[in-house]
Amino acid sequence: MKLSHIASKHMRNTLYAGLALLSLAGCSNISAPPASDSASTTNQKGEALTLPALYAESTYHAGGVPPTRWLSDGSGYTTLEPSATSAGDDLVRYHPETQARDVLITAAELTPDGQDAPLSLADYQWSSDGSKLLIFTNTKRSWRTHTLGDYWVFDLNSRELQQLGSFADPSTLQFAKFDPQAQRVAYVVNNNIYVEALASGKVTQLTHDGNDTIVNGTFDWVNEEEFFLRDGFRWSPDGEHIAYWQLDTEGTPVFTMINNTDALYPTLKTFPYPKVGETNAAMRIGVMDADGGDTTWMKVPGDPRQHYLVRMQWAGNSEQLLIQQLTRSQAINKTFVAAASNGAVNELLRETTESWAEYVDDVKFLESGDFTWLSERSGYRHIYRVDRDSGRLNAITRGNWDVVEVLQINEQQGWVYFIASPETPLERYLFRASLDGSGKLERLTPAQPGSHSYQLSANADYAVHTYSSAQQVPQVDMVSLPDHQHIRMIKDNASAQQAFDALAKGSFEFFRVPARDGLQLDGLLMKPVDFDPTKKYPIVFYVYGEPWGQTVSNSWGGERFLWHTYLTQQGYIVASIDNRGTKSPRGFEWRRSIYKNLGVITVRDQYDALQAMLERWSFIDEERVGIWGHSGGGSQTLNALFRYPEHYHVGLALAPVPDLTLYDTIYQERYSGLLPASAERYKETSAITHAENLQGDLLLVHGTGDDNVHFQGSERLVNELIKHGKQFEFFAYPNRTHGIREGEGTTLHLRTMMTEFLTEHLPTGAR
């Protein structure tokens, strides 16, 4: 039900980039004021956008950069560039200050013996000493992400290329990692963990019980999707041991999907998928010698099927683990220190809520033994320093604003670097705060409105910075820190920007409107080309509305934004509202207010915003209101049509969850509660319960191969609408997954269908 799928931690370390240096005096006391109305310049005489140009050509495509990595010794960063002497890519290094360039590994050296083409690097990692490169290639999906593939090692000293796991079938290795000394590599094959010595090629199988139900070193569908748990093992800092998760999925109900098109007879795909109230996999964490032997299991208390072991890492040494455990309701996050030698555990820290508690990614251990932590206990998400012995927390950041993401710690210089936006939830900036808790805070991003992301060098002296805004396609450059001086443009996407600038566009603006209780909601508005404020225009809302997405932000919106631009050329107003509960950095209460009220408060806010907009702007035609969304947004689209049938006249629901009990345990129980206690809330908050109220025109779209939000839900909704005599349009994409994008021509076909549906049922033309 998530708006988009987030890349695995193992794969998402590609360089991003972002902003500049400003001291923000007194920033710790800043609260988030309302976003001011802001309008873009129009280009009413520009070029017309066509759907074939948008989807069948690359004119408007804003490309990213290839996998890019900082070297730990500070000598620069590496990236892939087309070879000047042969086919394929060279791996090149740039010095961060001088930008001097040298080729570390040629495309020819990346070509295995007996093959004509070099390896295509989907991802790569350097050993800590920079002497070896671990290459991930020939990838394929496991569940929803590409975690299966082949691994190779290139030795910079011997200039030799070595394949790992040659005993295994192609594209079956997962999560390969160097040991700290870069002498061995551990990886997972078919739910078992292996260690391979690089010098001898000797392979040691550490676990032997992996099978269809016992999963070692990786995870099942629901944990991968909802907790982003994919890579399921960790080398100890001394390289002597490996800590790993083991799952037992026996008893978890198996979901079956049918493929009718790829063979003469239908084929079935089955996998464990626990729907609301069903049996979860049992989880436990063990430690074993990296040379093999028995596993010591950590003695974490609680029923392993009624708790989640959501995070595990070595606790700054090779003797202890730090383990985070959520209750099944997810209202409590308990953090334990576990002894690797005997499994004894001690609870150190606890986060308790009346809704759901957040787990903490990337806990950083300091030389003192303390570690950093994120908590919402103040009402906002802030960074804390935790005393390892007592569990006592000392605030590093403070104020009525949220820390969005912690990037890095430079303990020697005493700084923690993070992303936040204290003045508006629509943007993202780089900050640093003093680790000593003094409250010293600096904004390192210059006064450049928009969204900025970064990948920092090891000492945070440099960063690869990505910048975008609602009208600016992403640009990637190299900057120095803390002065945030531009050093080199890496990717300017100038041709895509020029193509976008040349389009005919009406004005674009951010605004705020009140909900019925006075809470200000963020919104964006795109006016039609040739807009006349004395006339009335149909409006189309784009909605997501659930906790995993924010639709109103000053960042580049990509394909969806361009399609909305196309709609404005056809004469539509396009708008979006972030209701409470969305992933906007507006504090704990904002996010938790929708607990057990998905589909109720979320859509009430959307309705309230519509009413406030009608009062403010006479050019919106209240008789021509449309709404669309995908995934959770599809669910909210249905709720808008069914709960406010006299106010929303057209809806396009893509891959929705009409019945919330059909979705998985981790996501849905987090926001809707446990069964049977919350059974009535599930019934009330599910759109299917209110389907008989449909009055407007509905287009329902779903992929039959959706392993995330199952086609089953839309089929049930179809039956309910038929029962009540409701006419609607329904389109099924064979074997497409949740994104509905596989197959040649699919996205163009989908957007064309959506456009034609709007044209027919929500006609344009100013009145």
mmCIF file of C-alpha atoms in Angstrom, residues 341-607:
data_model
loop_
_atom_site.group_PDB
_atom_site.id
_atom_site.type_symbol
_atom_site.label_atom_id
_atom_site.label_comp_id
_atom_site.label_asym_id
_atom_site.label_seq_id
_atom_site.Cartn_x
_atom_site.Cartn_y
_atom_site.Cartn_z
ATOM 1 C CA SER A 341 28.830 -15.473 23.869
ATOM 2 C CA ASN A 342 25.801 -16.817 25.745
ATOM 3 C CA GLY A 343 22.732 -14.971 24.405
ATOM 4 C CA ALA A 344 21.897 -13.204 27.692
ATOM 5 C CA VAL A 345 19.971 -9.976 27.100
ATOM 6 C CA ASN A 346 19.387 -6.792 29.062
ATOM 7 C CA GLU A 347 16.664 -4.285 28.194
ATOM 8 C CA LEU A 348 18.284 -0.872 27.881
ATOM 9 C CA LEU A 349 15.696 1.408 26.313
ATOM 10 C CA ARG A 350 11.973 1.470 25.647
ATOM 11 C CA GLU A 351 9.757 3.656 23.448
ATOM 12 C CA THR A 352 6.041 3.360 24.313
ATOM 13 C CA THR A 353 3.071 4.913 22.519
ATOM 14 C CA GLU A 354 -0.691 4.474 22.328
ATOM 15 C CA SER A 355 -0.435 4.016 18.554
ATOM 16 C CA TRP A 356 2.801 2.770 17.005
ATOM 17 C CA ALA A 357 6.438 3.253 17.947
ATOM 18 C CA GLU A 358 9.172 3.895 15.395
ATOM 19 C CA TYR A 359 12.241 1.700 15.109
ATOM 20 C CA VAL A 360 15.578 3.433 14.588
ATOM 21 C CA ASP A 361 17.795 2.956 11.554
ATOM 22 C CA ASP A 362 21.554 3.375 11.590
ATOM 23 C CA VAL A 363 22.250 3.632 15.305
ATOM 24 C CA LYS A 364 25.774 5.063 15.598
ATOM 25 C CA PHE A 365 28.110 3.910 18.361
ATOM 26 C CA LEU A 366 30.641 6.413 19.667
ATOM 27 C CA GLU A 367 34.092 5.749 21.082
ATOM 28 C CA SER A 368 32.737 6.325 24.598
ATOM 29 C CA GLY A 369 30.311 3.436 24.111
ATOM 30 C CA ASP A 370 27.314 5.777 23.916
ATOM 31 C CA PHE A 371 25.162 5.617 20.819
ATOM 32 C CA THR A 372 22.858 7.921 18.901
ATOM 33 C CA TRP A 373 19.113 7.427 18.799
ATOM 34 C CA LEU A 374 16.013 8.956 17.217
ATOM 35 C CA SER A 375 12.906 9.454 19.337
ATOM 36 C CA GLU A 376 9.562 11.243 19.114
ATOM 37 C CA ARG A 377 9.119 11.418 22.886
ATOM 38 C CA SER A 378 9.228 15.234 22.844
ATOM 39 C CA GLY A 379 6.434 15.381 20.270
ATOM 40 C CA TYR A 380 8.917 15.734 17.420
ATOM 41 C CA ARG A 381 11.556 13.392 15.979
ATOM 42 C CA HIS A 382 14.944 14.354 17.431
ATOM 43 C CA ILE A 383 18.435 12.966 17.847
ATOM 44 C CA TYR A 384 19.529 11.769 21.283
ATOM 45 C CA ARG A 385 22.705 10.422 22.792
ATOM 46 C CA VAL A 386 22.105 7.288 24.865
ATOM 47 C CA ASP A 387 24.268 6.255 27.798
ATOM 48 C CA ARG A 388 25.157 2.629 27.148
ATOM 49 C CA ASP A 389 25.099 1.639 30.815
ATOM 50 C CA SER A 390 21.953 3.366 32.050
ATOM 51 C CA GLY A 391 19.924 3.951 28.905
ATOM 52 C CA ARG A 392 19.598 7.618 29.849
ATOM 53 C CA LEU A 393 18.907 9.937 26.907
ATOM 54 C CA ASN A 394 20.476 13.344 26.330
ATOM 55 C CA ALA A 395 18.953 15.474 23.561
ATOM 56 C CA ILE A 396 21.248 16.599 20.744
ATOM 57 C CA THR A 397 18.558 18.416 18.739
ATOM 58 C CA ARG A 398 15.489 20.189 20.121
ATOM 59 C CA GLY A 399 12.533 22.201 18.906
ATOM 60 C CA ASN A 400 9.121 22.013 17.284
ATOM 61 C CA TRP A 401 10.405 20.386 14.115
ATOM 62 C CA ASP A 402 11.427 16.914 12.936
ATOM 63 C CA VAL A 403 14.747 15.397 12.042
ATOM 64 C CA VAL A 404 14.041 13.644 8.733
ATOM 65 C CA GLU A 405 17.168 11.498 8.375
ATOM 66 C CA VAL A 406 20.544 11.123 10.100
ATOM 67 C CA LEU A 407 23.330 10.968 7.529
ATOM 68 C CA GLN A 408 26.633 10.748 9.333
ATOM 69 C CA ILE A 409 28.629 11.388 12.483
ATOM 70 C CA ASN A 410 32.096 12.919 12.688
ATOM 71 C CA GLU A 411 32.993 12.138 16.267
ATOM 72 C CA GLN A 412 36.464 13.670 16.072
ATOM 73 C CA GLN A 413 35.004 17.023 15.075
ATOM 74 C CA GLY A 414 31.954 16.587 17.293
ATOM 75 C CA TRP A 415 29.182 16.856 14.698
ATOM 76 C CA VAL A 416 26.166 14.851 13.599
ATOM 77 C CA TYR A 417 24.885 15.593 10.086
ATOM 78 C CA PHE A 418 21.200 15.244 9.260
ATOM 79 C CA ILE A 419 18.353 16.321 6.975
ATOM 80 C CA ALA A 420 15.593 18.567 8.323
ATOM 81 C CA SER A 421 13.411 21.528 7.385
ATOM 82 C CA PRO A 422 12.407 23.494 10.481
ATOM 83 C CA GLU A 423 10.738 26.356 8.627
ATOM 84 C CA THR A 424 8.534 24.429 6.172
ATOM 85 C CA PRO A 425 7.670 20.744 5.765
ATOM 86 C CA LEU A 426 7.816 21.143 1.982
ATOM 87 C CA GLU A 427 11.606 21.243 1.697
ATOM 88 C CA ARG A 428 14.742 19.395 2.843
ATOM 89 C CA TYR A 429 18.086 20.831 3.951
ATOM 90 C CA LEU A 430 21.373 19.658 5.418
ATOM 91 C CA PHE A 431 22.137 20.552 9.041
ATOM 92 C CA ARG A 432 24.735 19.630 11.588
ATOM 93 C CA ALA A 433 24.439 19.679 15.374
ATOM 94 C CA SER A 434 26.979 19.384 18.138
ATOM 95 C CA LEU A 435 27.230 15.877 19.579
ATOM 96 C CA ASP A 436 27.766 17.251 23.093
ATOM 97 C CA GLY A 437 24.105 18.235 23.461
ATOM 98 C CA SER A 438 24.880 21.948 23.754
ATOM 99 C CA GLY A 439 22.205 22.739 21.189
ATOM 100 C CA LYS A 440 24.622 24.226 18.670
ATOM 101 C CA LEU A 441 23.023 23.878 15.275
ATOM 102 C CA GLU A 442 24.080 24.964 11.796
ATOM 103 C CA ARG A 443 22.274 24.858 8.485
ATOM 104 C CA LEU A 444 24.755 23.919 5.780
ATOM 105 C CA THR A 445 22.408 24.324 2.836
ATOM 106 C CA PRO A 446 22.280 27.787 1.253
ATOM 107 C CA ALA A 447 19.116 29.786 0.767
ATOM 108 C CA GLN A 448 17.975 27.792 -2.256
ATOM 109 C CA PRO A 449 14.334 26.741 -1.847
ATOM 110 C CA GLY A 450 13.716 23.127 -2.757
ATOM 111 C CA SER A 451 14.771 19.662 -1.682
ATOM 112 C CA HIS A 452 18.389 18.675 -1.142
ATOM 113 C CA SER A 453 19.924 15.276 -0.483
ATOM 114 C CA TYR A 454 23.536 14.307 0.139
ATOM 115 C CA GLN A 455 26.044 11.527 0.263
ATOM 116 C CA LEU A 456 28.856 12.631 2.547
ATOM 117 C CA SER A 457 32.503 11.666 2.401
ATOM 118 C CA ALA A 458 33.972 9.731 5.321
ATOM 119 C CA ASN A 459 34.994 12.890 7.200
ATOM 120 C CA ALA A 460 32.045 14.971 5.904
ATOM 121 C CA ASP A 461 34.403 17.458 4.229
ATOM 122 C CA TYR A 462 32.749 16.855 0.861
ATOM 123 C CA ALA A 463 29.404 15.688 -0.461
ATOM 124 C CA VAL A 464 27.712 14.716 -3.660
ATOM 125 C CA HIS A 465 24.610 16.870 -3.591
ATOM 126 C CA THR A 466 21.316 16.464 -5.436
ATOM 127 C CA TYR A 467 18.984 19.422 -5.721
ATOM 128 C CA SER A 468 15.502 19.724 -7.181
ATOM 129 C CA SER A 469 12.358 21.778 -6.807
ATOM 130 C CA ALA A 470 8.853 21.684 -8.210
ATOM 131 C CA GLN A 471 10.098 23.454 -11.336
ATOM 132 C CA GLN A 472 13.702 22.196 -11.355
ATOM 133 C CA VAL A 473 14.716 18.744 -12.528
ATOM 134 C CA PRO A 474 17.349 17.105 -10.299
ATOM 135 C CA GLN A 475 20.915 18.365 -10.578
ATOM 136 C CA VAL A 476 23.868 16.534 -9.064
ATOM 137 C CA ASP A 477 27.070 18.323 -8.131
ATOM 138 C CA MET A 478 30.098 18.067 -5.848
ATOM 139 C CA VAL A 479 30.324 20.505 -2.920
ATOM 140 C CA SER A 480 32.756 21.122 -0.097
ATOM 141 C CA LEU A 481 31.545 21.325 3.491
ATOM 142 C CA PRO A 482 30.807 23.139 5.697
ATOM 143 C CA ASP A 483 31.001 26.098 3.274
ATOM 144 C CA HIS A 484 28.937 24.254 0.656
ATOM 145 C CA GLN A 485 30.964 25.594 -2.217
ATOM 146 C CA HIS A 486 30.291 24.155 -5.652
ATOM 147 C CA ILE A 487 33.238 22.167 -6.987
ATOM 148 C CA ARG A 488 31.954 20.280 -10.007
ATOM 149 C CA MET A 489 28.677 19.642 -11.796
ATOM 150 C CA ILE A 490 28.218 15.892 -12.110
ATOM 151 C CA LYS A 491 24.786 15.721 -13.774
ATOM 152 C CA ASP A 492 22.865 18.841 -14.794
ATOM 153 C CA ASN A 493 20.020 17.227 -16.782
ATOM 154 C CA ALA A 494 20.070 20.397 -18.865
ATOM 155 C CA SER A 495 18.265 18.919 -21.865
ATOM 156 C CA ALA A 496 15.378 17.672 -19.711
ATOM 157 C CA GLN A 497 15.167 21.062 -17.989
ATOM 158 C CA GLN A 498 15.118 22.887 -21.322
ATOM 159 C CA ALA A 499 12.399 20.586 -22.628
ATOM 160 C CA PHE A 500 10.309 21.166 -19.502
ATOM 161 C CA ASP A 501 10.842 24.942 -19.584
ATOM 162 C CA ALA A 502 9.642 25.007 -23.191
ATOM 163 C CA LEU A 503 6.274 23.463 -22.331
ATOM 164 C CA ALA A 504 3.121 25.522 -22.159
ATOM 165 C CA LYS A 505 2.268 25.838 -18.471
ATOM 166 C CA GLY A 506 -0.139 27.659 -16.261
ATOM 167 C CA SER A 507 0.951 28.935 -12.872
ATOM 168 C CA PHE A 508 1.983 26.620 -10.048
ATOM 169 C CA GLU A 509 1.639 27.498 -6.376
ATOM 170 C CA PHE A 510 1.824 26.094 -2.864
ATOM 171 C CA PHE A 511 -0.843 27.113 -0.369
ATOM 172 C CA ARG A 512 -2.438 26.225 2.954
ATOM 173 C CA VAL A 513 -6.093 25.788 3.821
ATOM 174 C CA PRO A 514 -7.747 24.915 7.155
ATOM 175 C CA ALA A 515 -9.465 21.658 8.055
ATOM 176 C CA ARG A 516 -12.666 21.902 10.081
ATOM 177 C CA ASP A 517 -10.723 21.982 13.359
ATOM 178 C CA GLY A 518 -8.451 24.772 12.126
ATOM 179 C CA LEU A 519 -5.419 22.609 11.352
ATOM 180 C CA GLN A 520 -3.630 24.018 8.320
ATOM 181 C CA LEU A 521 -3.156 21.561 5.449
ATOM 182 C CA ASP A 522 -0.469 21.940 2.784
ATOM 183 C CA GLY A 523 -1.541 21.946 -0.829
ATOM 184 C CA LEU A 524 -0.363 22.633 -4.351
ATOM 185 C CA LEU A 525 -2.311 24.034 -7.275
ATOM 186 C CA MET A 526 -1.551 23.885 -11.001
ATOM 187 C CA LYS A 527 -3.713 26.186 -13.103
ATOM 188 C CA PRO A 528 -4.653 25.510 -16.708
ATOM 189 C CA VAL A 529 -2.834 27.069 -19.611
ATOM 190 C CA ASP A 530 -4.713 30.207 -20.831
ATOM 191 C CA PHE A 531 -6.262 30.492 -17.368
ATOM 192 C CA ASP A 532 -9.045 33.085 -16.974
ATOM 193 C CA PRO A 533 -9.881 33.793 -13.293
ATOM 194 C CA THR A 534 -13.418 34.882 -14.227
ATOM 195 C CA LYS A 535 -14.307 31.398 -15.468
ATOM 196 C CA LYS A 536 -14.770 28.013 -13.803
ATOM 197 C CA TYR A 537 -12.591 24.971 -14.482
ATOM 198 C CA PRO A 538 -12.794 21.271 -13.566
ATOM 199 C CA ILE A 539 -10.327 20.182 -10.900
ATOM 200 C CA VAL A 540 -8.486 16.876 -10.512
ATOM 201 C CA PHE A 541 -6.956 16.008 -7.131
ATOM 202 C CA TYR A 542 -4.016 13.648 -6.802
ATOM 203 C CA VAL A 543 -4.126 11.871 -3.422
ATOM 204 C CA TYR A 544 -1.982 9.458 -1.482
ATOM 205 C CA GLY A 545 -3.009 10.269 2.063
ATOM 206 C CA GLU A 546 -1.298 7.432 3.977
ATOM 207 C CA PRO A 547 1.741 7.385 6.284
ATOM 208 C CA TRP A 548 4.284 6.359 3.631
ATOM 209 C CA GLY A 549 4.018 9.326 1.299
ATOM 210 C CA GLN A 550 4.002 13.106 1.011
ATOM 211 C CA THR A 551 2.537 14.526 -2.203
ATOM 212 C CA VAL A 552 3.006 18.230 -1.479
ATOM 213 C CA SER A 553 6.699 19.076 -1.500
ATOM 214 C CA ASN A 554 9.012 21.462 -3.270
ATOM 215 C CA SER A 555 10.759 18.712 -5.194
ATOM 216 C CA TRP A 556 10.730 17.379 -8.739
ATOM 217 C CA GLY A 557 7.660 15.226 -9.308
ATOM 218 C CA GLY A 558 8.924 13.277 -12.315
ATOM 219 C CA GLU A 559 6.557 11.466 -14.674
ATOM 220 C CA ARG A 560 3.453 12.032 -12.562
ATOM 221 C CA PHE A 561 4.085 15.797 -12.422
ATOM 222 C CA LEU A 562 4.590 15.894 -16.178
ATOM 223 C CA TRP A 563 1.304 14.043 -16.721
ATOM 224 C CA HIS A 564 -0.372 16.593 -14.473
ATOM 225 C CA THR A 565 1.227 19.325 -16.589
ATOM 226 C CA TYR A 566 -0.319 17.619 -19.625
ATOM 227 C CA LEU A 567 -3.724 17.742 -17.904
ATOM 228 C CA THR A 568 -3.373 21.485 -17.325
ATOM 229 C CA GLN A 569 -2.778 21.855 -21.066
ATOM 230 C CA GLN A 570 -6.094 20.088 -21.618
ATOM 231 C CA GLY A 571 -7.874 22.603 -19.390
ATOM 232 C CA TYR A 572 -7.852 21.006 -15.932
ATOM 233 C CA ILE A 573 -6.853 22.457 -12.613
ATOM 234 C CA VAL A 574 -4.648 19.906 -10.841
ATOM 235 C CA ALA A 575 -4.246 19.952 -7.074
ATOM 236 C CA SER A 576 -2.955 17.820 -4.218
ATOM 237 C CA ILE A 577 -3.431 18.000 -0.456
ATOM 238 C CA ASP A 578 -1.393 16.379 2.298
ATOM 239 C CA ASN A 579 -3.924 15.348 4.914
ATOM 240 C CA ARG A 580 -2.837 14.640 8.470
ATOM 241 C CA GLY A 581 -1.094 11.295 8.833
ATOM 242 C CA THR A 582 1.027 11.677 5.701
ATOM 243 C CA LYS A 583 4.815 11.477 5.824
ATOM 244 C CA SER A 584 5.260 15.192 6.362
ATOM 245 C CA PRO A 585 7.750 16.361 9.027
ATOM 246 C CA ARG A 586 5.065 18.012 11.162
ATOM 247 C CA GLY A 587 5.463 16.152 14.431
ATOM 248 C CA PHE A 588 4.187 13.130 16.322
ATOM 249 C CA GLU A 589 0.536 14.212 16.632
ATOM 250 C CA TRP A 590 0.286 14.970 12.919
ATOM 251 C CA ARG A 591 1.421 11.461 12.034
ATOM 252 C CA ARG A 592 -0.443 9.537 14.765
ATOM 253 C CA SER A 593 -3.802 11.300 14.485
ATOM 254 C CA ILE A 594 -4.944 8.798 11.861
ATOM 255 C CA TYR A 595 -4.453 5.740 14.099
ATOM 256 C CA LYS A 596 -7.433 3.428 13.491
ATOM 257 C CA ASN A 597 -8.901 6.150 11.249
ATOM 258 C CA LEU A 598 -7.353 5.536 7.838
ATOM 259 C CA GLY A 599 -10.009 6.339 5.251
ATOM 260 C CA VAL A 600 -12.004 8.435 7.710
ATOM 261 C CA ILE A 601 -9.909 11.368 8.976
ATOM 262 C CA THR A 602 -7.651 11.151 5.932
ATOM 263 C CA VAL A 603 -10.483 11.725 3.465
ATOM 264 C CA ARG A 604 -12.304 14.128 5.777
ATOM 265 C CA ASP A 605 -9.249 16.383 5.542
ATOM 266 C CA GLN A 606 -9.344 16.060 1.755
ATOM 267 C CA TYR A 607 -13.016 17.042 1.748
#
